[in-house]
Amino acid sequence: MNDELNHLLARTVQGRVSRRAFMGRAAAMGVTAAMANTLLATSLRAQEPVKGGTLIMGLGGGESTNSLDPALAASQVPFHVLRTTGESLVDTSADGKLEMRLAESVESTPDAKTWMFKIRKGVEFHNGATLTPDDVLKTLQRHSDEKAQSGALGIMQGIESMKVDGDYVSVTLSTPNADLPYLMGDYHLMIQPGGGIETPADGIGAGAYRIVTDEPGVRHVFEKHANYWDSSRGHYERVEFIVINDATARMAAVQSGQVHIANRVEPKVAGLLARAPGLEVKNVAGRGHYVFIMHCNTAPFDNKDLRLALKYAIDRQEMLDKILMGYGTIGNDIPINAAYPLFDDSLPQREFSVEKAAEHYKASGHDGSPIILRVSDVAFPGAIDAAALFQQSAQKAGIPLQIEREPGDGYWSEVWNKQPFSASYWGGRPVQDQMYSTAYQSSADWNDTRFFNDEFDTLLLQARGELDEAKRKGMYAQMASILHEEGGLICPMFNDFIEAVSNQVQGWEANGVQEVMNGLAPHKTWLV
């Protein structure tokens, strides 16, 4: 069977091509009606999950410093490890709806200030212990403690009190929040025995697979958890992640069949890769974005005019065209796009302007010394080339941008959130409150632009408690305007998630919440 027919079959099974269109195009390829019907029926039967086998994924975004502590996950490989071994109270489905996981139901008081999560019974952790509401309570308490350094700290700080009430865990907020259930789906909040208080990095979770080999920055191996509670997931007997940070090597691995799935396909090679035999390139738009981040409290970036100079000095359209090559959309220096339900599109698009960049640079009084931007290939696909484009456009405005290329290993622990100007990425979050609470609220542990703004914080709290969607949308619009003008975020583009996937992998679903089916490929796919 030729690759074109394979591709047509796959799209038909996924519902992206009608049966009638399939039959017509198959006939044009010289396939008889009887053969086309047989092929389609066989492909549809292949959508029934096949149990067993080993899924191997080649992943960029892993380091020797990675930990199994859910609180500390900050890049792609730790994210995938957590999604493979852990379970949260709830999740966000591919269509953006709330999905029950370890909580089997969620209720709230009319004012959305107190939320009750009914904890699922009969769930077993990898160590044989049975999940209890107390495990959930202690997990949430640990991530509320600043000492845990949790990436979920920003969203936990709005909680006033928590308690176990029979089969329920009750969460009372300092101010109402209609989005709280979505926040509880944050991938850091994987429920651990005893909350992980004593041994946070032991890798014990309640997910479909238990970890058996942990070599940070090299490989991670998992085996099916025999008593996993959800029979609809976890079809493989074994899953393996091979850390391949070099993009060329990662693509070679998937082309040669060494791995079944490779993440972070660079847009510049996606077209070529799609023509490789036995492979399909999957892409889906979502909330992910590629960024350059400035610390607003560190010189010279503590100067608003300098920040604005750099924002006007970046040619977003050029970067979108040359780096993403159509696999994304233009950004506007806020972390929110049309994928969010309460997105307001009235904020004027910031355009590249040599004149405005030069004007603000002069007003900043900067001494002309090199402005150092630290970047690495692991920051996002094409980050080095994107930085070079930024440097060239900045030079047109007389801004002395200097690129410092950093090694991939250690980038997320030694550069991101530590150095005052660097390249980075965000996978986005299901709702605006979670994105803003995680990275832009003054008290957030992952406030990687050191953005401290009282008016923004006040609006964030007010929006959480506002149940009128029109008013809430207006508050988010005000917050976006503040961040756009005052913040340290340069967001030139929102990226598609692009993966290379072997034709042996079945059950793939488009999910724009996070990369590789929101980390659920090991749970929902199977091999044929």
PDB file of N, CA, C and O in Angstrom, residues 226-295:
ATOM      1  N   ALA A 226      -0.177  -3.262  37.387  1.00  0.00           N
ATOM      2  CA  ALA A 226      -1.112  -4.387  37.252  1.00  0.00           C
ATOM      3  C   ALA A 226      -2.507  -4.057  37.774  1.00  0.00           C
ATOM      4  O   ALA A 226      -3.512  -4.542  37.236  1.00  0.00           O
ATOM      5  N   ASN A 227      -2.593  -3.238  38.816  1.00  0.00           N
ATOM      6  CA  ASN A 227      -3.891  -2.938  39.430  1.00  0.00           C
ATOM      7  C   ASN A 227      -4.369  -1.517  39.133  1.00  0.00           C
ATOM      8  O   ASN A 227      -5.056  -0.903  39.948  1.00  0.00           O
ATOM      9  N   TYR A 228      -3.993  -1.028  37.950  1.00  0.00           N
ATOM     10  CA  TYR A 228      -4.433   0.313  37.555  1.00  0.00           C
ATOM     11  C   TYR A 228      -5.957   0.347  37.466  1.00  0.00           C
ATOM     12  O   TYR A 228      -6.585  -0.564  36.928  1.00  0.00           O
ATOM     13  N   TRP A 229      -6.548   1.416  37.947  1.00  0.00           N
ATOM     14  CA  TRP A 229      -7.993   1.481  38.140  1.00  0.00           C
ATOM     15  C   TRP A 229      -8.806   1.711  36.870  1.00  0.00           C
ATOM     16  O   TRP A 229      -9.983   1.358  36.800  1.00  0.00           O
ATOM     17  N   ASP A 230      -8.198   2.297  35.819  1.00  0.00           N
ATOM     18  CA  ASP A 230      -8.949   2.681  34.626  1.00  0.00           C
ATOM     19  C   ASP A 230      -8.657   1.712  33.485  1.00  0.00           C
ATOM     20  O   ASP A 230      -7.610   1.809  32.831  1.00  0.00           O
ATOM     21  N   SER A 231      -9.575   0.795  33.219  1.00  0.00           N
ATOM     22  CA  SER A 231      -9.352  -0.242  32.206  1.00  0.00           C
ATOM     23  C   SER A 231      -9.333   0.298  30.781  1.00  0.00           C
ATOM     24  O   SER A 231      -8.927  -0.399  29.848  1.00  0.00           O
ATOM     25  N   SER A 232      -9.788   1.550  30.587  1.00  0.00           N
ATOM     26  CA  SER A 232      -9.812   2.123  29.242  1.00  0.00           C
ATOM     27  C   SER A 232      -8.471   2.704  28.822  1.00  0.00           C
ATOM     28  O   SER A 232      -8.310   3.139  27.673  1.00  0.00           O
ATOM     29  N   ARG A 233      -7.505   2.706  29.735  1.00  0.00           N
ATOM     30  CA  ARG A 233      -6.196   3.308  29.452  1.00  0.00           C
ATOM     31  C   ARG A 233      -5.064   2.330  29.771  1.00  0.00           C
ATOM     32  O   ARG A 233      -5.250   1.338  30.453  1.00  0.00           O
ATOM     33  N   GLY A 234      -3.881   2.684  29.250  1.00  0.00           N
ATOM     34  CA  GLY A 234      -2.694   1.906  29.594  1.00  0.00           C
ATOM     35  C   GLY A 234      -2.636   0.578  28.867  1.00  0.00           C
ATOM     36  O   GLY A 234      -2.654  -0.483  29.497  1.00  0.00           O
ATOM     37  N   HIS A 235      -2.556   0.620  27.541  1.00  0.00           N
ATOM     38  CA  HIS A 235      -2.612  -0.603  26.748  1.00  0.00           C
ATOM     39  C   HIS A 235      -1.257  -1.293  26.611  1.00  0.00           C
ATOM     40  O   HIS A 235      -1.198  -2.479  26.284  1.00  0.00           O
ATOM     41  N   TYR A 236      -0.181  -0.575  26.830  1.00  0.00           N
ATOM     42  CA  TYR A 236       1.156  -1.152  26.667  1.00  0.00           C
ATOM     43  C   TYR A 236       1.579  -1.943  27.899  1.00  0.00           C
ATOM     44  O   TYR A 236       1.147  -1.650  29.025  1.00  0.00           O
ATOM     45  N   GLU A 237       2.447  -2.907  27.676  1.00  0.00           N
ATOM     46  CA  GLU A 237       3.057  -3.630  28.787  1.00  0.00           C
ATOM     47  C   GLU A 237       4.244  -2.850  29.331  1.00  0.00           C
ATOM     48  O   GLU A 237       4.565  -2.923  30.516  1.00  0.00           O
ATOM     49  N   ARG A 238       4.867  -2.065  28.429  1.00  0.00           N
ATOM     50  CA  ARG A 238       6.096  -1.365  28.798  1.00  0.00           C
ATOM     51  C   ARG A 238       6.186  -0.081  27.976  1.00  0.00           C
ATOM     52  O   ARG A 238       5.790  -0.036  26.814  1.00  0.00           O
ATOM     53  N   VAL A 239       6.695   0.956  28.598  1.00  0.00           N
ATOM     54  CA  VAL A 239       6.907   2.245  27.936  1.00  0.00           C
ATOM     55  C   VAL A 239       8.323   2.707  28.231  1.00  0.00           C
ATOM     56  O   VAL A 239       8.808   2.547  29.363  1.00  0.00           O
ATOM     57  N   GLU A 240       8.978   3.256  27.230  1.00  0.00           N
ATOM     58  CA  GLU A 240      10.343   3.749  27.433  1.00  0.00           C
ATOM     59  C   GLU A 240      10.482   5.139  26.824  1.00  0.00           C
ATOM     60  O   GLU A 240      10.028   5.386  25.706  1.00  0.00           O
ATOM     61  N   PHE A 241      11.092   6.046  27.581  1.00  0.00           N
ATOM     62  CA  PHE A 241      11.453   7.365  27.076  1.00  0.00           C
ATOM     63  C   PHE A 241      12.960   7.412  26.901  1.00  0.00           C
ATOM     64  O   PHE A 241      13.704   7.135  27.852  1.00  0.00           O
ATOM     65  N   ILE A 242      13.417   7.754  25.708  1.00  0.00           N
ATOM     66  CA  ILE A 242      14.836   8.000  25.471  1.00  0.00           C
ATOM     67  C   ILE A 242      15.006   9.502  25.312  1.00  0.00           C
ATOM     68  O   ILE A 242      14.341  10.128  24.483  1.00  0.00           O
ATOM     69  N   VAL A 243      15.863  10.094  26.118  1.00  0.00           N
ATOM     70  CA  VAL A 243      16.074  11.536  26.058  1.00  0.00           C
ATOM     71  C   VAL A 243      17.027  11.836  24.911  1.00  0.00           C
ATOM     72  O   VAL A 243      18.182  11.400  24.915  1.00  0.00           O
ATOM     73  N   ILE A 244      16.534  12.561  23.906  1.00  0.00           N
ATOM     74  CA  ILE A 244      17.337  12.927  22.740  1.00  0.00           C
ATOM     75  C   ILE A 244      17.132  14.423  22.516  1.00  0.00           C
ATOM     76  O   ILE A 244      16.205  14.842  21.814  1.00  0.00           O
ATOM     77  N   ASN A 245      17.958  15.223  23.130  1.00  0.00           N
ATOM     78  CA  ASN A 245      17.763  16.667  23.066  1.00  0.00           C
ATOM     79  C   ASN A 245      18.126  17.259  21.708  1.00  0.00           C
ATOM     80  O   ASN A 245      17.575  18.285  21.305  1.00  0.00           O
ATOM     81  N   ASP A 246      19.051  16.612  20.997  1.00  0.00           N
ATOM     82  CA  ASP A 246      19.428  17.106  19.678  1.00  0.00           C
ATOM     83  C   ASP A 246      18.317  16.793  18.679  1.00  0.00           C
ATOM     84  O   ASP A 246      17.934  15.632  18.489  1.00  0.00           O
ATOM     85  N   ALA A 247      17.782  17.840  18.049  1.00  0.00           N
ATOM     86  CA  ALA A 247      16.617  17.672  17.178  1.00  0.00           C
ATOM     87  C   ALA A 247      16.922  16.765  15.985  1.00  0.00           C
ATOM     88  O   ALA A 247      16.093  15.932  15.599  1.00  0.00           O
ATOM     89  N   THR A 248      18.092  16.906  15.401  1.00  0.00           N
ATOM     90  CA  THR A 248      18.452  16.074  14.241  1.00  0.00           C
ATOM     91  C   THR A 248      18.516  14.613  14.628  1.00  0.00           C
ATOM     92  O   THR A 248      17.995  13.730  13.917  1.00  0.00           O
ATOM     93  N   ALA A 249      19.142  14.327  15.761  1.00  0.00           N
ATOM     94  CA  ALA A 249      19.242  12.943  16.230  1.00  0.00           C
ATOM     95  C   ALA A 249      17.868  12.377  16.577  1.00  0.00           C
ATOM     96  O   ALA A 249      17.583  11.192  16.345  1.00  0.00           O
ATOM     97  N   ARG A 250      16.999  13.222  17.119  1.00  0.00           N
ATOM     98  CA  ARG A 250      15.657  12.768  17.494  1.00  0.00           C
ATOM     99  C   ARG A 250      14.844  12.392  16.247  1.00  0.00           C
ATOM    100  O   ARG A 250      14.158  11.373  16.224  1.00  0.00           O
ATOM    101  N   MET A 251      14.959  13.201  15.197  1.00  0.00           N
ATOM    102  CA  MET A 251      14.238  12.893  13.970  1.00  0.00           C
ATOM    103  C   MET A 251      14.817  11.660  13.282  1.00  0.00           C
ATOM    104  O   MET A 251      14.088  10.851  12.701  1.00  0.00           O
ATOM    105  N   ALA A 252      16.125  11.498  13.363  1.00  0.00           N
ATOM    106  CA  ALA A 252      16.753  10.301  12.789  1.00  0.00           C
ATOM    107  C   ALA A 252      16.272   9.051  13.510  1.00  0.00           C
ATOM    108  O   ALA A 252      16.054   7.997  12.896  1.00  0.00           O
ATOM    109  N   ALA A 253      16.075   9.172  14.809  1.00  0.00           N
ATOM    110  CA  ALA A 253      15.633   8.021  15.602  1.00  0.00           C
ATOM    111  C   ALA A 253      14.230   7.580  15.213  1.00  0.00           C
ATOM    112  O   ALA A 253      13.950   6.384  15.118  1.00  0.00           O
ATOM    113  N   VAL A 254      13.349   8.538  14.957  1.00  0.00           N
ATOM    114  CA  VAL A 254      11.978   8.154  14.593  1.00  0.00           C
ATOM    115  C   VAL A 254      11.906   7.670  13.145  1.00  0.00           C
ATOM    116  O   VAL A 254      11.141   6.765  12.807  1.00  0.00           O
ATOM    117  N   GLN A 255      12.748   8.219  12.286  1.00  0.00           N
ATOM    118  CA  GLN A 255      12.770   7.773  10.897  1.00  0.00           C
ATOM    119  C   GLN A 255      13.314   6.354  10.770  1.00  0.00           C
ATOM    120  O   GLN A 255      12.845   5.577   9.942  1.00  0.00           O
ATOM    121  N   SER A 256      14.288   6.023  11.607  1.00  0.00           N
ATOM    122  CA  SER A 256      14.910   4.698  11.538  1.00  0.00           C
ATOM    123  C   SER A 256      14.095   3.635  12.261  1.00  0.00           C
ATOM    124  O   SER A 256      14.413   2.448  12.177  1.00  0.00           O
ATOM    125  N   GLY A 257      13.061   4.055  12.998  1.00  0.00           N
ATOM    126  CA  GLY A 257      12.258   3.107  13.741  1.00  0.00           C
ATOM    127  C   GLY A 257      12.793   2.806  15.130  1.00  0.00           C
ATOM    128  O   GLY A 257      12.261   1.944  15.824  1.00  0.00           O
ATOM    129  N   GLN A 258      13.825   3.545  15.556  1.00  0.00           N
ATOM    130  CA  GLN A 258      14.358   3.352  16.908  1.00  0.00           C
ATOM    131  C   GLN A 258      13.327   3.757  17.948  1.00  0.00           C
ATOM    132  O   GLN A 258      13.255   3.172  19.031  1.00  0.00           O
ATOM    133  N   VAL A 259      12.524   4.787  17.639  1.00  0.00           N
ATOM    134  CA  VAL A 259      11.447   5.215  18.523  1.00  0.00           C
ATOM    135  C   VAL A 259      10.166   5.314  17.707  1.00  0.00           C
ATOM    136  O   VAL A 259      10.195   5.480  16.478  1.00  0.00           O
ATOM    137  N   HIS A 260       9.027   5.211  18.389  1.00  0.00           N
ATOM    138  CA  HIS A 260       7.735   5.284  17.717  1.00  0.00           C
ATOM    139  C   HIS A 260       7.197   6.709  17.627  1.00  0.00           C
ATOM    140  O   HIS A 260       6.434   7.032  16.713  1.00  0.00           O
ATOM    141  N   ILE A 261       7.559   7.539  18.594  1.00  0.00           N
ATOM    142  CA  ILE A 261       7.057   8.907  18.659  1.00  0.00           C
ATOM    143  C   ILE A 261       8.223   9.829  18.996  1.00  0.00           C
ATOM    144  O   ILE A 261       9.032   9.517  19.879  1.00  0.00           O
ATOM    145  N   ALA A 262       8.314  10.953  18.294  1.00  0.00           N
ATOM    146  CA  ALA A 262       9.305  11.977  18.628  1.00  0.00           C
ATOM    147  C   ALA A 262       8.582  13.302  18.816  1.00  0.00           C
ATOM    148  O   ALA A 262       7.736  13.678  17.988  1.00  0.00           O
ATOM    149  N   ASN A 263       8.888  13.998  19.893  1.00  0.00           N
ATOM    150  CA  ASN A 263       8.248  15.297  20.145  1.00  0.00           C
ATOM    151  C   ASN A 263       9.056  16.415  19.496  1.00  0.00           C
ATOM    152  O   ASN A 263      10.131  16.207  18.930  1.00  0.00           O
ATOM    153  N   ARG A 264       8.510  17.607  19.549  1.00  0.00           N
ATOM    154  CA  ARG A 264       9.190  18.833  19.158  1.00  0.00           C
ATOM    155  C   ARG A 264       9.812  18.755  17.764  1.00  0.00           C
ATOM    156  O   ARG A 264      10.992  19.036  17.557  1.00  0.00           O
ATOM    157  N   VAL A 265       9.010  18.353  16.794  1.00  0.00           N
ATOM    158  CA  VAL A 265       9.468  18.384  15.411  1.00  0.00           C
ATOM    159  C   VAL A 265       9.641  19.836  14.990  1.00  0.00           C
ATOM    160  O   VAL A 265       8.738  20.653  15.171  1.00  0.00           O
ATOM    161  N   GLU A 266      10.796  20.161  14.443  1.00  0.00           N
ATOM    162  CA  GLU A 266      11.023  21.529  13.998  1.00  0.00           C
ATOM    163  C   GLU A 266      10.215  21.799  12.734  1.00  0.00           C
ATOM    164  O   GLU A 266      10.220  20.992  11.794  1.00  0.00           O
ATOM    165  N   PRO A 267       9.512  22.921  12.689  1.00  0.00           N
ATOM    166  CA  PRO A 267       8.693  23.216  11.509  1.00  0.00           C
ATOM    167  C   PRO A 267       9.457  23.144  10.199  1.00  0.00           C
ATOM    168  O   PRO A 267       8.895  22.746   9.178  1.00  0.00           O
ATOM    169  N   LYS A 268      10.742  23.496  10.220  1.00  0.00           N
ATOM    170  CA  LYS A 268      11.509  23.517   8.968  1.00  0.00           C
ATOM    171  C   LYS A 268      11.729  22.127   8.383  1.00  0.00           C
ATOM    172  O   LYS A 268      12.053  22.005   7.189  1.00  0.00           O
ATOM    173  N   VAL A 269      11.553  21.065   9.191  1.00  0.00           N
ATOM    174  CA  VAL A 269      11.731  19.713   8.662  1.00  0.00           C
ATOM    175  C   VAL A 269      10.424  18.935   8.630  1.00  0.00           C
ATOM    176  O   VAL A 269      10.389  17.785   8.178  1.00  0.00           O
ATOM    177  N   ALA A 270       9.334  19.539   9.107  1.00  0.00           N
ATOM    178  CA  ALA A 270       8.069  18.814   9.211  1.00  0.00           C
ATOM    179  C   ALA A 270       7.586  18.327   7.851  1.00  0.00           C
ATOM    180  O   ALA A 270       7.123  17.183   7.710  1.00  0.00           O
ATOM    181  N   GLY A 271       7.686  19.171   6.834  1.00  0.00           N
ATOM    182  CA  GLY A 271       7.234  18.780   5.507  1.00  0.00           C
ATOM    183  C   GLY A 271       8.009  17.606   4.950  1.00  0.00           C
ATOM    184  O   GLY A 271       7.434  16.675   4.375  1.00  0.00           O
ATOM    185  N   LEU A 272       9.327  17.637   5.106  1.00  0.00           N
ATOM    186  CA  LEU A 272      10.167  16.530   4.627  1.00  0.00           C
ATOM    187  C   LEU A 272       9.865  15.256   5.395  1.00  0.00           C
ATOM    188  O   LEU A 272       9.772  14.165   4.816  1.00  0.00           O
ATOM    189  N   LEU A 273       9.703  15.401   6.705  1.00  0.00           N
ATOM    190  CA  LEU A 273       9.464  14.236   7.556  1.00  0.00           C
ATOM    191  C   LEU A 273       8.137  13.574   7.211  1.00  0.00           C
ATOM    192  O   LEU A 273       8.003  12.349   7.280  1.00  0.00           O
ATOM    193  N   ALA A 274       7.156  14.375   6.837  1.00  0.00           N
ATOM    194  CA  ALA A 274       5.835  13.835   6.516  1.00  0.00           C
ATOM    195  C   ALA A 274       5.868  12.917   5.298  1.00  0.00           C
ATOM    196  O   ALA A 274       4.977  12.080   5.128  1.00  0.00           O
ATOM    197  N   ARG A 275       6.909  13.079   4.457  1.00  0.00           N
ATOM    198  CA  ARG A 275       7.020  12.232   3.268  1.00  0.00           C
ATOM    199  C   ARG A 275       7.830  10.971   3.516  1.00  0.00           C
ATOM    200  O   ARG A 275       7.970  10.133   2.618  1.00  0.00           O
ATOM    201  N   ALA A 276       8.352  10.824   4.735  1.00  0.00           N
ATOM    202  CA  ALA A 276       9.136   9.632   5.066  1.00  0.00           C
ATOM    203  C   ALA A 276       8.207   8.426   5.177  1.00  0.00           C
ATOM    204  O   ALA A 276       7.106   8.526   5.702  1.00  0.00           O
ATOM    205  N   PRO A 277       8.634   7.266   4.663  1.00  0.00           N
ATOM    206  CA  PRO A 277       7.774   6.072   4.728  1.00  0.00           C
ATOM    207  C   PRO A 277       7.537   5.625   6.166  1.00  0.00           C
ATOM    208  O   PRO A 277       8.431   5.680   7.007  1.00  0.00           O
ATOM    209  N   GLY A 278       6.288   5.224   6.433  1.00  0.00           N
ATOM    210  CA  GLY A 278       5.953   4.676   7.745  1.00  0.00           C
ATOM    211  C   GLY A 278       5.763   5.700   8.831  1.00  0.00           C
ATOM    212  O   GLY A 278       5.623   5.338  10.000  1.00  0.00           O
ATOM    213  N   LEU A 279       5.737   6.995   8.469  1.00  0.00           N
ATOM    214  CA  LEU A 279       5.611   8.064   9.469  1.00  0.00           C
ATOM    215  C   LEU A 279       4.463   8.990   9.115  1.00  0.00           C
ATOM    216  O   LEU A 279       4.111   9.149   7.956  1.00  0.00           O
ATOM    217  N   GLU A 280       3.929   9.618  10.130  1.00  0.00           N
ATOM    218  CA  GLU A 280       2.975  10.703   9.926  1.00  0.00           C
ATOM    219  C   GLU A 280       3.339  11.839  10.873  1.00  0.00           C
ATOM    220  O   GLU A 280       3.699  11.591  12.027  1.00  0.00           O
ATOM    221  N   VAL A 281       3.288  13.051  10.372  1.00  0.00           N
ATOM    222  CA  VAL A 281       3.526  14.224  11.215  1.00  0.00           C
ATOM    223  C   VAL A 281       2.177  14.723  11.724  1.00  0.00           C
ATOM    224  O   VAL A 281       1.270  15.004  10.945  1.00  0.00           O
ATOM    225  N   LYS A 282       2.049  14.797  13.041  1.00  0.00           N
ATOM    226  CA  LYS A 282       0.816  15.263  13.670  1.00  0.00           C
ATOM    227  C   LYS A 282       1.046  16.687  14.176  1.00  0.00           C
ATOM    228  O   LYS A 282       2.061  16.966  14.811  1.00  0.00           O
ATOM    229  N   ASN A 283       0.117  17.567  13.908  1.00  0.00           N
ATOM    230  CA  ASN A 283       0.220  18.909  14.481  1.00  0.00           C
ATOM    231  C   ASN A 283      -1.149  19.380  14.940  1.00  0.00           C
ATOM    232  O   ASN A 283      -2.171  19.037  14.341  1.00  0.00           O
ATOM    233  N   VAL A 284      -1.154  20.121  16.035  1.00  0.00           N
ATOM    234  CA  VAL A 284      -2.401  20.643  16.582  1.00  0.00           C
ATOM    235  C   VAL A 284      -2.124  22.003  17.213  1.00  0.00           C
ATOM    236  O   VAL A 284      -1.114  22.193  17.887  1.00  0.00           O
ATOM    237  N   ALA A 285      -3.012  22.952  16.952  1.00  0.00           N
ATOM    238  CA  ALA A 285      -2.882  24.281  17.549  1.00  0.00           C
ATOM    239  C   ALA A 285      -3.390  24.242  18.980  1.00  0.00           C
ATOM    240  O   ALA A 285      -4.226  23.416  19.341  1.00  0.00           O
ATOM    241  N   GLY A 286      -2.876  25.141  19.789  1.00  0.00           N
ATOM    242  CA  GLY A 286      -3.319  25.194  21.172  1.00  0.00           C
ATOM    243  C   GLY A 286      -2.840  26.449  21.858  1.00  0.00           C
ATOM    244  O   GLY A 286      -2.766  27.519  21.251  1.00  0.00           O
ATOM    245  N   ARG A 287      -2.478  26.300  23.121  1.00  0.00           N
ATOM    246  CA  ARG A 287      -2.119  27.447  23.954  1.00  0.00           C
ATOM    247  C   ARG A 287      -0.609  27.595  24.129  1.00  0.00           C
ATOM    248  O   ARG A 287      -0.156  28.511  24.805  1.00  0.00           O
ATOM    249  N   GLY A 288       0.168  26.709  23.549  1.00  0.00           N
ATOM    250  CA  GLY A 288       1.618  26.767  23.707  1.00  0.00           C
ATOM    251  C   GLY A 288       2.211  27.992  23.034  1.00  0.00           C
ATOM    252  O   GLY A 288       1.747  28.416  21.969  1.00  0.00           O
ATOM    253  N   HIS A 289       3.244  28.568  23.636  1.00  0.00           N
ATOM    254  CA  HIS A 289       3.865  29.757  23.048  1.00  0.00           C
ATOM    255  C   HIS A 289       5.355  29.797  23.330  1.00  0.00           C
ATOM    256  O   HIS A 289       5.835  29.333  24.357  1.00  0.00           O
ATOM    257  N   TYR A 290       6.092  30.342  22.357  1.00  0.00           N
ATOM    258  CA  TYR A 290       7.539  30.517  22.437  1.00  0.00           C
ATOM    259  C   TYR A 290       7.828  31.961  22.826  1.00  0.00           C
ATOM    260  O   TYR A 290       7.234  32.887  22.262  1.00  0.00           O
ATOM    261  N   VAL A 291       8.745  32.152  23.760  1.00  0.00           N
ATOM    262  CA  VAL A 291       8.893  33.476  24.357  1.00  0.00           C
ATOM    263  C   VAL A 291      10.350  33.841  24.630  1.00  0.00           C
ATOM    264  O   VAL A 291      11.237  32.983  24.678  1.00  0.00           O
ATOM    265  N   PHE A 292      10.564  35.140  24.811  1.00  0.00           N
ATOM    266  CA  PHE A 292      11.793  35.693  25.385  1.00  0.00           C
ATOM    267  C   PHE A 292      11.352  36.440  26.644  1.00  0.00           C
ATOM    268  O   PHE A 292      10.413  37.247  26.594  1.00  0.00           O
ATOM    269  N   ILE A 293      11.995  36.152  27.763  1.00  0.00           N
ATOM    270  CA  ILE A 293      11.521  36.679  29.043  1.00  0.00           C
ATOM    271  C   ILE A 293      12.577  37.555  29.713  1.00  0.00           C
ATOM    272  O   ILE A 293      13.745  37.186  29.818  1.00  0.00           O
ATOM    273  N   MET A 294      12.129  38.733  30.176  1.00  0.00           N
ATOM    274  CA  MET A 294      12.992  39.690  30.862  1.00  0.00           C
ATOM    275  C   MET A 294      12.568  39.803  32.317  1.00  0.00           C
ATOM    276  O   MET A 294      11.364  39.854  32.607  1.00  0.00           O
ATOM    277  N   HIS A 295      13.504  39.855  33.225  1.00  0.00           N
ATOM    278  CA  HIS A 295      13.207  40.076  34.638  1.00  0.00           C
ATOM    279  C   HIS A 295      12.973  41.572  34.859  1.00  0.00           C
ATOM    280  O   HIS A 295      13.900  42.384  34.763  1.00  0.00           O
TER     281      HIS A 295
END
